[in-house]
Coordinates of C-alpha atoms and ligand atoms in Angstrom, one line a residue:
M1 CA 59.8 103.4 77.6
K2 CA 61.7 106.2 79.8
L3 CA 61.5 106.4 83.6
D4 CA 62.4 109.2 86.0
K5 CA 64.4 108.9 88.9
N6 CA 60.9 109.7 91.1
T7 CA 58.9 107.4 89.4
R8 CA 61.3 104.5 90.1
S9 CA 62.0 105.2 93.6
K10 CA 58.2 104.8 94.5
Y11 CA 58.6 100.9 93.7
Q12 CA 60.7 98.4 95.4
L13 CA 62.5 95.7 93.2
V14 CA 62.2 92.3 94.4
I15 CA 64.7 89.3 93.1
G16 CA 64.7 86.0 93.8
L17 CA 67.1 83.4 92.0
E18 CA 66.9 79.9 90.9
V19 CA 70.3 78.4 90.3
H20 CA 71.2 75.3 88.1
V21 CA 74.7 73.9 88.9
Q22 CA 75.9 70.9 86.9
L23 CA 77.9 68.6 89.4
Q24 CA 81.1 67.3 87.8
S25 CA 81.0 63.7 88.9
K26 CA 82.5 61.1 86.5
S27 CA 79.2 59.4 86.0
K28 CA 75.5 60.6 85.9
I29 CA 73.2 60.8 88.8
F30 CA 71.4 57.5 88.5
A31 CA 73.3 55.5 85.7
A32 CA 77.0 55.0 84.8
D33 CA 77.3 56.9 81.6
L34 CA 79.7 59.4 81.2
N35 CA 78.9 62.8 82.7
Q36 CA 80.4 65.0 80.1
Y37 CA 79.6 68.1 78.4
G38 CA 79.6 68.0 74.5
G39 CA 80.4 64.9 72.6
E40 CA 78.7 63.1 69.5
P41 CA 75.0 63.5 70.2
N42 CA 73.4 60.4 71.7
T43 CA 76.7 58.6 72.6
H44 CA 76.7 59.3 76.8
I45 CA 73.6 57.5 77.1
S46 CA 72.2 54.2 78.4
P47 CA 69.2 52.2 78.7
I48 CA 68.8 53.8 82.2
S49 CA 69.0 57.5 81.1
L50 CA 66.4 56.6 78.3
A51 CA 64.0 55.2 80.7
H52 CA 63.9 52.0 78.8
P53 CA 61.2 50.0 80.6
G54 CA 62.6 47.5 83.3
T55 CA 65.5 49.9 84.1
L56 CA 65.9 51.1 87.5
P57 CA 67.9 54.2 88.9
L58 CA 70.7 53.9 91.2
L59 CA 71.9 56.6 93.4
N60 CA 75.7 58.3 92.8
R61 CA 76.7 58.9 96.1
K62 CA 79.5 61.4 94.9
V63 CA 76.6 63.5 93.7
V64 CA 75.0 63.7 97.3
E65 CA 78.3 64.7 98.8
Y66 CA 78.8 67.7 96.4
A67 CA 75.4 68.9 97.3
I68 CA 76.1 68.3 101.0
K69 CA 79.4 70.3 100.6
M70 CA 77.6 73.3 98.8
G71 CA 75.0 73.2 101.7
L72 CA 78.0 73.6 104.1
A73 CA 79.7 76.2 102.5
C74 CA 76.3 78.0 102.4
H75 CA 75.6 77.3 106.2
C76 CA 72.4 75.5 105.3
Q77 CA 70.8 72.7 107.5
I78 CA 71.5 69.2 105.9
T79 CA 68.5 67.0 105.6
Q80 CA 69.7 63.7 106.9
Q81 CA 66.5 61.8 105.9
T82 CA 65.5 62.8 102.4
Y83 CA 64.1 61.2 99.6
F84 CA 63.3 62.0 95.7
D85 CA 60.1 63.0 94.1
R86 CA 58.9 62.7 90.2
K87 CA 57.9 65.6 88.5
N88 CA 55.8 64.8 85.7
Y89 CA 55.3 66.5 82.7
F90 CA 55.8 66.3 78.6
Y91 CA 58.6 67.4 76.9
P92 CA 60.4 65.9 74.1
D93 CA 63.9 66.3 75.6
L94 CA 62.6 64.6 78.8
P95 CA 62.9 60.4 78.0
K96 CA 61.0 59.3 81.1
G97 CA 58.1 61.7 81.0
Y98 CA 59.0 62.8 84.6
Q99 CA 62.1 64.5 86.1
I100 CA 63.5 62.9 89.3
T101 CA 63.7 65.9 91.6
Q102 CA 63.6 66.7 95.4
D103 CA 60.1 68.4 96.3
K104 CA 59.4 67.8 99.9
T105 CA 62.8 67.0 101.2
P106 CA 65.3 69.1 99.6
I107 CA 68.7 68.0 100.7
C108 CA 69.7 71.7 102.1
R109 CA 67.3 74.0 103.9
G110 CA 68.3 77.6 105.1
G111 CA 71.6 79.1 104.6
K112 CA 73.1 82.3 103.3
V113 CA 76.0 83.6 100.9
P114 CA 78.1 86.5 101.8
I115 CA 78.3 89.5 99.2
R116 CA 79.8 92.5 98.8
P117 CA 77.7 94.4 96.0
N118 CA 79.3 97.1 94.1
Q119 CA 76.4 100.0 94.4
P120 CA 78.1 103.3 94.6
A121 CA 74.7 105.0 94.6
L122 CA 74.2 103.6 98.0
Q123 CA 75.9 104.2 101.5
P124 CA 77.9 101.4 102.7
E125 CA 76.1 100.8 105.5
D126 CA 72.8 100.4 103.4
R127 CA 74.6 97.7 101.1
S128 CA 73.5 94.2 102.1
T129 CA 75.9 91.8 102.9
E130 CA 74.2 88.4 102.4
V131 CA 71.6 86.5 100.6
L132 CA 69.3 84.2 102.0
I133 CA 68.8 80.7 100.7
H134 CA 65.6 78.8 100.9
H135 CA 66.7 75.5 99.9
I136 CA 69.1 73.6 97.8
H137 CA 68.0 70.4 96.0
L138 CA 69.2 67.7 94.0
E139 CA 67.7 66.5 90.6
E140 CA 68.6 65.3 87.3
D141 CA 69.2 67.4 83.8
A142 CA 66.9 66.8 81.0
G143 CA 68.2 66.4 77.1
K144 CA 68.6 68.8 74.7
L145 CA 66.5 70.1 71.7
V146 CA 68.7 71.1 68.5
H147 CA 67.3 73.3 66.4
L148 CA 69.6 73.6 63.2
A149 CA 69.5 76.5 61.0
G150 CA 67.3 76.2 58.0
E151 CA 65.6 73.2 59.2
S152 CA 62.0 72.6 59.9
E153 CA 62.7 69.8 62.5
S154 CA 64.3 69.7 65.5
Q155 CA 66.3 67.1 66.9
V156 CA 67.2 65.7 70.3
D157 CA 70.5 65.1 71.8
F158 CA 70.2 63.1 75.1
N159 CA 73.7 63.2 76.2
R160 CA 72.6 65.6 78.9
A161 CA 69.8 63.7 80.3
G162 CA 70.6 62.3 83.5
T163 CA 73.3 64.8 84.5
P164 CA 73.3 65.5 88.3
L165 CA 71.9 69.2 89.5
I166 CA 71.9 71.0 92.4
E167 CA 69.2 74.0 92.2
I168 CA 70.2 76.7 94.5
V169 CA 66.8 78.8 95.5
T170 CA 67.2 82.1 96.9
E171 CA 64.7 84.1 99.1
P172 CA 63.1 86.7 97.3
C173 CA 65.2 88.9 99.3
M174 CA 67.4 90.9 96.7
H175 CA 66.4 94.7 95.8
Y176 CA 69.0 95.7 93.5
P177 CA 70.3 94.2 90.4
E178 CA 74.0 94.2 91.8
E179 CA 73.0 92.3 94.7
A180 CA 72.0 89.2 92.0
Y181 CA 75.5 90.0 90.2
A182 CA 77.3 90.0 93.2
V183 CA 75.6 86.3 94.8
L184 CA 76.0 84.8 91.3
T185 CA 79.7 85.9 91.3
E186 CA 80.4 84.5 95.1
I187 CA 78.2 81.1 94.0
R188 CA 80.5 80.5 91.1
K189 CA 83.7 81.0 93.4
L190 CA 82.2 78.6 95.8
I191 CA 81.5 75.7 93.4
R192 CA 84.6 76.3 91.6
Y193 CA 86.3 76.4 95.3
L194 CA 84.6 72.9 96.0
D195 CA 85.6 71.5 92.8
I196 CA 82.1 70.2 91.8
C197 CA 81.5 72.7 88.9
D198 CA 83.5 74.8 86.4
G199 CA 80.5 77.4 86.6
N200 CA 80.7 78.0 82.8
M201 CA 77.4 80.0 82.1
E202 CA 78.0 79.8 78.6
E203 CA 78.4 76.1 78.0
G204 CA 75.5 75.9 80.5
S205 CA 77.0 74.2 83.4
M206 CA 75.8 76.8 85.8
R207 CA 72.4 78.5 84.8
C208 CA 70.4 81.5 86.4
D209 CA 66.6 82.1 86.2
A210 CA 65.9 85.4 88.0
N211 CA 62.3 86.1 89.3
V212 CA 61.6 89.5 89.5
S213 CA 58.5 91.7 90.7
V214 CA 58.1 95.2 91.8
K215 CA 55.6 96.7 94.5
L216 CA 54.9 100.1 96.0
H217 CA 57.3 100.4 99.1
D218 CA 54.5 100.0 101.6
A219 CA 52.5 97.3 99.9
P220 CA 52.1 94.5 102.3
E221 CA 52.2 91.7 99.7
L222 CA 55.0 91.2 97.0
G223 CA 54.0 91.8 93.2
R224 CA 53.6 89.2 90.8
K225 CA 56.8 87.8 89.4
V226 CA 58.1 87.2 86.0
E227 CA 60.5 84.8 85.6
V228 CA 63.6 85.6 83.2
K229 CA 65.7 82.8 81.6
N230 CA 68.7 82.5 78.8
M231 CA 71.1 84.8 80.3
N232 CA 74.7 83.4 79.5
S233 CA 76.6 85.3 81.8
I234 CA 76.3 86.9 85.1
R235 CA 76.6 90.6 83.6
N236 CA 73.6 89.5 81.6
V237 CA 71.6 88.4 84.5
Q238 CA 71.9 92.0 85.7
R239 CA 71.1 93.4 82.5
A240 CA 67.9 91.3 82.4
I241 CA 66.9 92.2 85.7
E242 CA 67.5 96.1 85.1
H243 CA 65.4 95.7 82.0
E244 CA 62.5 94.0 84.0
W245 CA 62.7 96.5 86.6
D246 CA 62.0 99.7 84.3
R247 CA 59.2 97.4 82.3
Q248 CA 57.2 96.3 85.2
I249 CA 57.2 99.8 86.6
W250 CA 56.3 101.3 83.2
L251 CA 53.3 98.7 83.0
I252 CA 52.0 99.5 86.0
E253 CA 52.1 103.1 85.6
Q254 CA 50.4 102.9 82.4
G255 CA 47.6 100.9 84.4
E256 CA 48.4 97.6 83.2
S257 CA 49.1 94.7 85.4
I258 CA 52.0 92.4 85.3
V259 CA 51.2 88.7 84.0
S260 CA 52.8 85.8 85.5
E261 CA 55.1 84.6 82.6
T262 CA 58.4 83.1 81.5
R263 CA 60.4 85.7 79.4
T264 CA 63.7 85.3 77.4
F265 CA 66.5 87.5 77.5
D266 CA 68.1 89.2 74.4
A267 CA 71.6 90.1 74.9
A268 CA 71.8 92.1 71.7
T269 CA 69.2 94.4 72.9
G270 CA 69.3 94.0 76.4
T271 CA 65.6 93.4 76.8
T272 CA 63.2 90.5 77.7
A273 CA 60.3 88.9 75.5
A274 CA 57.6 86.7 76.5
M275 CA 58.3 83.1 76.2
R276 CA 55.3 81.2 77.7
Y277 CA 52.3 82.2 79.9
K278 CA 53.1 80.5 83.4
E279 CA 49.6 78.9 84.6
E280 CA 48.6 79.9 88.1
L281 CA 48.8 76.3 89.4
N282 CA 51.5 74.1 87.2
D283 CA 50.0 70.3 88.0
Y284 CA 53.3 68.3 88.2
R285 CA 51.7 65.7 90.2
Y286 CA 54.7 65.3 92.3
F287 CA 54.7 61.8 94.2
P288 CA 57.8 60.2 95.9
E289 CA 60.1 58.3 93.4
P290 CA 59.1 54.7 93.9
D291 CA 62.4 53.3 92.4
L292 CA 64.7 55.0 94.6
S293 CA 64.6 54.2 98.3
P294 CA 64.7 56.9 100.7
M295 CA 68.4 58.2 101.9
D296 CA 69.7 58.2 105.4
I297 CA 72.9 60.7 105.6
S298 CA 74.4 59.3 108.8
D299 CA 76.3 61.6 111.3
K300 CA 79.6 60.0 110.6
W301 CA 79.5 60.7 106.5
L302 CA 78.4 64.3 107.3
E303 CA 81.7 64.6 109.6
Q304 CA 83.9 63.2 106.9
I305 CA 82.6 65.6 104.2
Q306 CA 83.1 68.6 106.9
A307 CA 86.6 67.5 107.3
S308 CA 87.3 67.5 103.6
M309 CA 86.0 71.2 103.0
P310 CA 88.7 73.2 101.5
S311 CA 89.2 76.8 102.3
L312 CA 86.4 79.0 101.2
P313 CA 86.7 82.4 99.3
Y314 CA 84.9 84.2 101.9
E315 CA 87.1 82.6 104.6
L316 CA 90.2 83.8 102.7
E317 CA 89.1 87.2 102.0
N318 CA 88.3 87.9 105.7
K319 CA 91.7 86.4 106.5
F320 CA 93.5 88.5 104.2
S321 CA 91.5 91.7 105.0
E322 CA 92.1 91.0 108.7
Q323 CA 95.4 89.4 108.9
Y324 CA 97.2 91.0 105.8
G325 CA 95.2 94.5 105.7
L326 CA 94.4 94.2 101.9
P327 CA 91.5 96.8 100.6
E328 CA 88.8 95.3 99.1
H329 CA 89.8 95.5 95.3
D330 CA 92.6 93.4 96.2
L331 CA 90.4 90.7 97.9
D332 CA 88.3 90.5 94.8
V333 CA 91.1 89.8 92.5
L334 CA 93.2 87.5 94.5
T335 CA 90.4 85.0 95.8
D336 CA 89.1 85.1 92.2
S337 CA 90.8 81.7 91.6
K338 CA 91.5 79.3 94.4
E339 CA 94.8 78.5 93.5
V340 CA 96.0 82.2 93.3
A341 CA 94.5 82.8 96.6
L342 CA 96.4 79.9 97.9
F343 CA 99.6 81.0 96.3
Y344 CA 99.1 84.4 97.9
D345 CA 98.7 83.0 101.2
T346 CA 101.6 80.8 101.2
F347 CA 103.8 83.8 99.9
C348 CA 102.7 85.9 102.8
Q349 CA 104.1 83.1 105.2
H350 CA 107.7 84.1 103.9
T351 CA 107.3 87.9 104.0
T352 CA 105.7 90.5 106.0
Y353 CA 105.2 92.9 103.2
Y354 CA 102.0 91.6 102.8
K355 CA 100.4 94.7 100.7
A356 CA 103.8 94.5 98.4
A357 CA 103.4 90.6 98.2
A358 CA 99.7 91.1 97.1
N359 CA 100.8 93.8 94.3
W360 CA 103.5 91.4 93.0
V361 CA 100.8 88.9 92.5
M362 CA 98.1 90.9 91.0
G363 CA 100.9 92.6 88.7
P364 CA 104.0 91.1 87.3
I365 CA 103.0 87.4 88.2
K366 CA 99.7 87.4 86.8
S367 CA 101.0 89.1 83.3
F368 CA 103.7 86.3 83.2
L369 CA 101.1 83.6 83.6
N370 CA 98.8 85.6 81.1
D371 CA 101.6 85.7 78.6
S372 CA 103.1 82.4 79.1
G373 CA 99.4 80.4 79.3
K374 CA 100.6 78.8 82.4
S375 CA 98.4 78.4 85.8
I376 CA 99.9 79.5 89.1
T377 CA 100.7 76.1 90.1
E378 CA 103.4 76.1 87.6
F379 CA 104.8 79.3 88.4
P380 CA 108.8 78.7 88.1
L381 CA 109.9 80.7 91.0
T382 CA 110.0 79.9 94.7
Y383 CA 108.5 82.0 97.5
Q384 CA 111.9 82.4 98.9
Q385 CA 112.9 84.4 95.5
L386 CA 109.7 86.3 95.7
S387 CA 110.2 87.5 99.2
E388 CA 113.9 88.4 98.6
L389 CA 112.6 90.4 95.5
T390 CA 109.8 92.1 97.6
E391 CA 112.2 92.9 100.5
L392 CA 114.7 94.9 97.8
V393 CA 111.8 96.7 96.8
A394 CA 110.3 97.5 100.2
S395 CA 113.8 98.4 101.6
D396 CA 114.1 101.1 99.0
R397 CA 117.2 99.4 97.5
V398 CA 115.8 98.6 94.0
S399 CA 112.9 100.5 92.5
F400 CA 109.8 98.7 92.0
A401 CA 110.1 99.4 88.1
A402 CA 113.6 98.0 88.1
A403 CA 112.5 94.6 90.3
S404 CA 109.4 94.3 88.0
Q405 CA 110.8 95.0 84.5
K406 CA 114.6 93.9 85.0
I407 CA 115.2 91.4 87.8
F408 CA 111.7 89.8 87.5
P409 CA 112.3 88.7 83.9
A410 CA 116.0 88.0 84.3
L411 CA 115.2 85.7 87.3
L412 CA 112.6 83.7 85.1
D413 CA 115.5 83.2 82.7
N414 CA 118.1 82.1 85.5
P415 CA 115.9 80.8 88.2
E416 CA 119.2 79.4 89.8
V417 CA 120.6 82.9 90.6
S418 CA 119.4 85.1 93.7
P419 CA 117.4 88.4 93.2
T420 CA 120.1 90.2 95.0
T421 CA 122.9 89.0 92.7
L422 CA 121.0 89.9 89.9
A423 CA 120.2 93.4 91.0
E424 CA 124.0 93.7 91.5
K425 CA 124.8 92.3 88.0
L426 CA 122.5 94.6 86.3
N427 CA 123.3 97.6 88.5
L428 CA 120.1 98.2 89.6
F429 CA 120.7 99.4 93.2
Q430 CA 119.4 102.8 93.9
E431 CA 121.7 105.4 95.3
S432 CA 120.7 106.0 98.7
N433 CA 124.1 107.2 100.0
T434 CA 122.9 110.5 101.6
D435 CA 126.4 112.1 100.9
S436 CA 126.7 111.2 97.2
L437 CA 123.0 112.4 96.5
Q438 CA 123.8 115.4 98.4
T439 CA 126.4 116.3 96.0
L440 CA 124.1 115.7 92.9
V441 CA 121.7 117.7 94.3
N442 CA 124.3 120.6 95.0
E443 CA 125.4 120.3 91.3
V444 CA 122.0 120.3 90.2
V445 CA 121.0 123.8 92.3
A446 CA 124.3 125.4 91.1
D447 CA 123.5 124.5 87.3
F448 CA 120.1 126.3 87.4
P449 CA 120.1 129.5 89.5
D450 CA 117.3 131.1 87.4
K451 CA 115.1 128.4 88.1
V452 CA 116.1 128.3 92.2
T453 CA 114.9 131.8 92.3
A454 CA 111.7 131.2 90.4
Y455 CA 111.0 128.4 92.7
R456 CA 111.7 130.5 95.7
K457 CA 109.2 132.9 94.4
G458 CA 106.6 130.3 94.2
K459 CA 107.1 128.2 91.3
K460 CA 106.9 125.2 93.2
G461 CA 106.1 123.1 90.1
L462 CA 109.6 123.1 89.1
L463 CA 110.4 120.7 91.8
G464 CA 109.6 118.1 89.0
M465 CA 112.2 119.6 86.6
F466 CA 114.9 119.6 89.6
M467 CA 114.0 115.7 90.2
G468 CA 114.3 114.9 86.6
E469 CA 117.9 116.4 86.5
V470 CA 118.9 114.4 89.7
M471 CA 117.7 111.3 88.2
K472 CA 119.4 111.8 84.7
R473 CA 122.6 112.5 86.5
S474 CA 122.4 109.4 88.7
Q475 CA 121.4 107.3 85.5
G476 CA 117.9 106.6 87.0
K477 CA 119.2 105.2 90.2
A478 CA 118.7 107.8 92.8
N479 CA 116.5 106.8 95.7
P480 CA 113.5 109.2 94.8
K481 CA 112.8 109.4 98.3
I482 CA 115.9 110.6 99.8
A483 CA 116.7 112.7 96.5
N484 CA 113.1 114.5 97.0
E485 CA 113.9 115.3 100.7
L486 CA 117.3 116.5 99.8
L487 CA 116.2 118.6 96.9
R488 CA 113.4 120.5 99.0
K489 CA 116.2 121.2 101.9
A490 CA 118.7 122.6 99.5
L491 CA 116.0 124.6 97.4
S492 CA 114.0 126.0 100.6
Ligands
ADP501 P1 56.9 79.1 92.2 O1 55.9 78.6 92.9 O2 56.5 79.9 91.1 O3 58.0 78.3 91.9 P2 58.6 80.1 94.6 O4 57.9 80.4 95.7 O5 58.8 78.6 94.5 O6 57.7 80.1 93.2 O7 59.8 80.6 94.2 C1 60.6 80.3 93.1 C2 61.8 81.3 93.1 O8 61.3 82.9 92.8 C3 62.4 81.8 94.2 O9 63.9 82.0 94.1 C4 61.9 83.0 95.0 O10 62.9 83.6 95.8 C5 61.5 83.6 93.9 N1 60.2 84.5 94.4 C6 59.1 84.4 94.7 N2 58.2 85.1 95.0 C7 58.8 86.4 93.9 C8 58.3 87.5 94.0 N3 57.1 88.3 94.2 N4 59.1 88.2 93.5 C9 60.4 88.1 93.1 N5 60.8 86.8 93.1 C10 60.2 85.6 93.9
MG502 MG1 58.8 76.7 93.4

């Protein structure tokens, strides 16, 4: 199955995502059992989660608050009069025989997520900047079937049954696998900033189904879609879509048609395989959940939630770009976690060397945290110390190498001593005195008359050798900028 570029460019790829996010409330969505990943099978269960006759669900308000937070973060419209529906189907991991979900009145409608896809093949102006959300609804998770190796029977663990979920459903508005990658990365950032989910795709606290179709560019209608499941990382969602893209075009080119089906992704081969055929019309016999009363979300409650919203990644990115002038790469690294982003933002209240501050956070500080296993909230130095360190480098008094490799570790060992004192003690101040540097330059020029002639005849590459000599004689402390200028002058 090999596609040439021309064949592929006849078709437009269409992607819509369904993202399930487990909300990390203490208890489940309709019962008081512990909402916690793992644990001995069938220990976080109650008669309500198991749907014993006579039990009634009771809605956990925290879960509603979390869903509204995500809706506000995505600029959705919040549905203030909303209710739950029953979705009926049989599966062994579904104790009730139905799932409580929202069909007609999802808690959030519309909205969008900003993205910055990495698509080197496209002009910047052709890259999309947002993904539209169709809706976000609340629902409960099912239990889990456990298939033990070598056993002919499967077992059921109901711990997960009743775990609160939001399902974020996008419009079929994406046309490149990189856009799916970018929107999932942003969604994961958002749920982490909001503290509503850890976004761990390996453990399944965030899961994504990718709906993929292709069509000829001028075809008026969307092609028939295939749903791909079982990707345990954002990268694998992208790979699954890349594979479907080629597979579907290839089939169509062979004169075959696409069947509506659910496929599973195999990370080892990067391919998808048919899992089950999707009937054109699934009959879930949805009807309003009679055991729960409709919800009325008051203006006052909405305002309270709005007021409790933390800084969001895209807000901080805009600030870092506009106020601190950081390039895109730095924005991605610094806003990856809320704690790091807020640390950098506070750092910038103590210095005006914004880019230098970013380099300190992304370089020496991150390495220290990695090596020590500490989180940035436990970082032992003060912003004053960091700003003094930044200024020593920015004013050319100490080289970045000396500051990051000598002063920074010394400071971590002796946080009570100031960076300037340490620079003195360790004899790290750069020689910026023009007179004494000039003396060194003159000596070097006098000691290598042949090389000077060669340089003047055009062997400009020799400048590096002269610089090396000046550095050596200054014991590495010559201010490279000044030494370079003086050398050029002396040699010309
Ligand atoms: P279904 O009725 O099968 O549940 P929906 O219309 O509810 O389908 O859409 C489910 C998801 O599939 C949404 O994320 C939507 O954006 C996406 N989707 C719908 N149609 C297509 C299509 N033709 N190609 C790709 N994705 C699609
Ligand atoms: Mg649907």
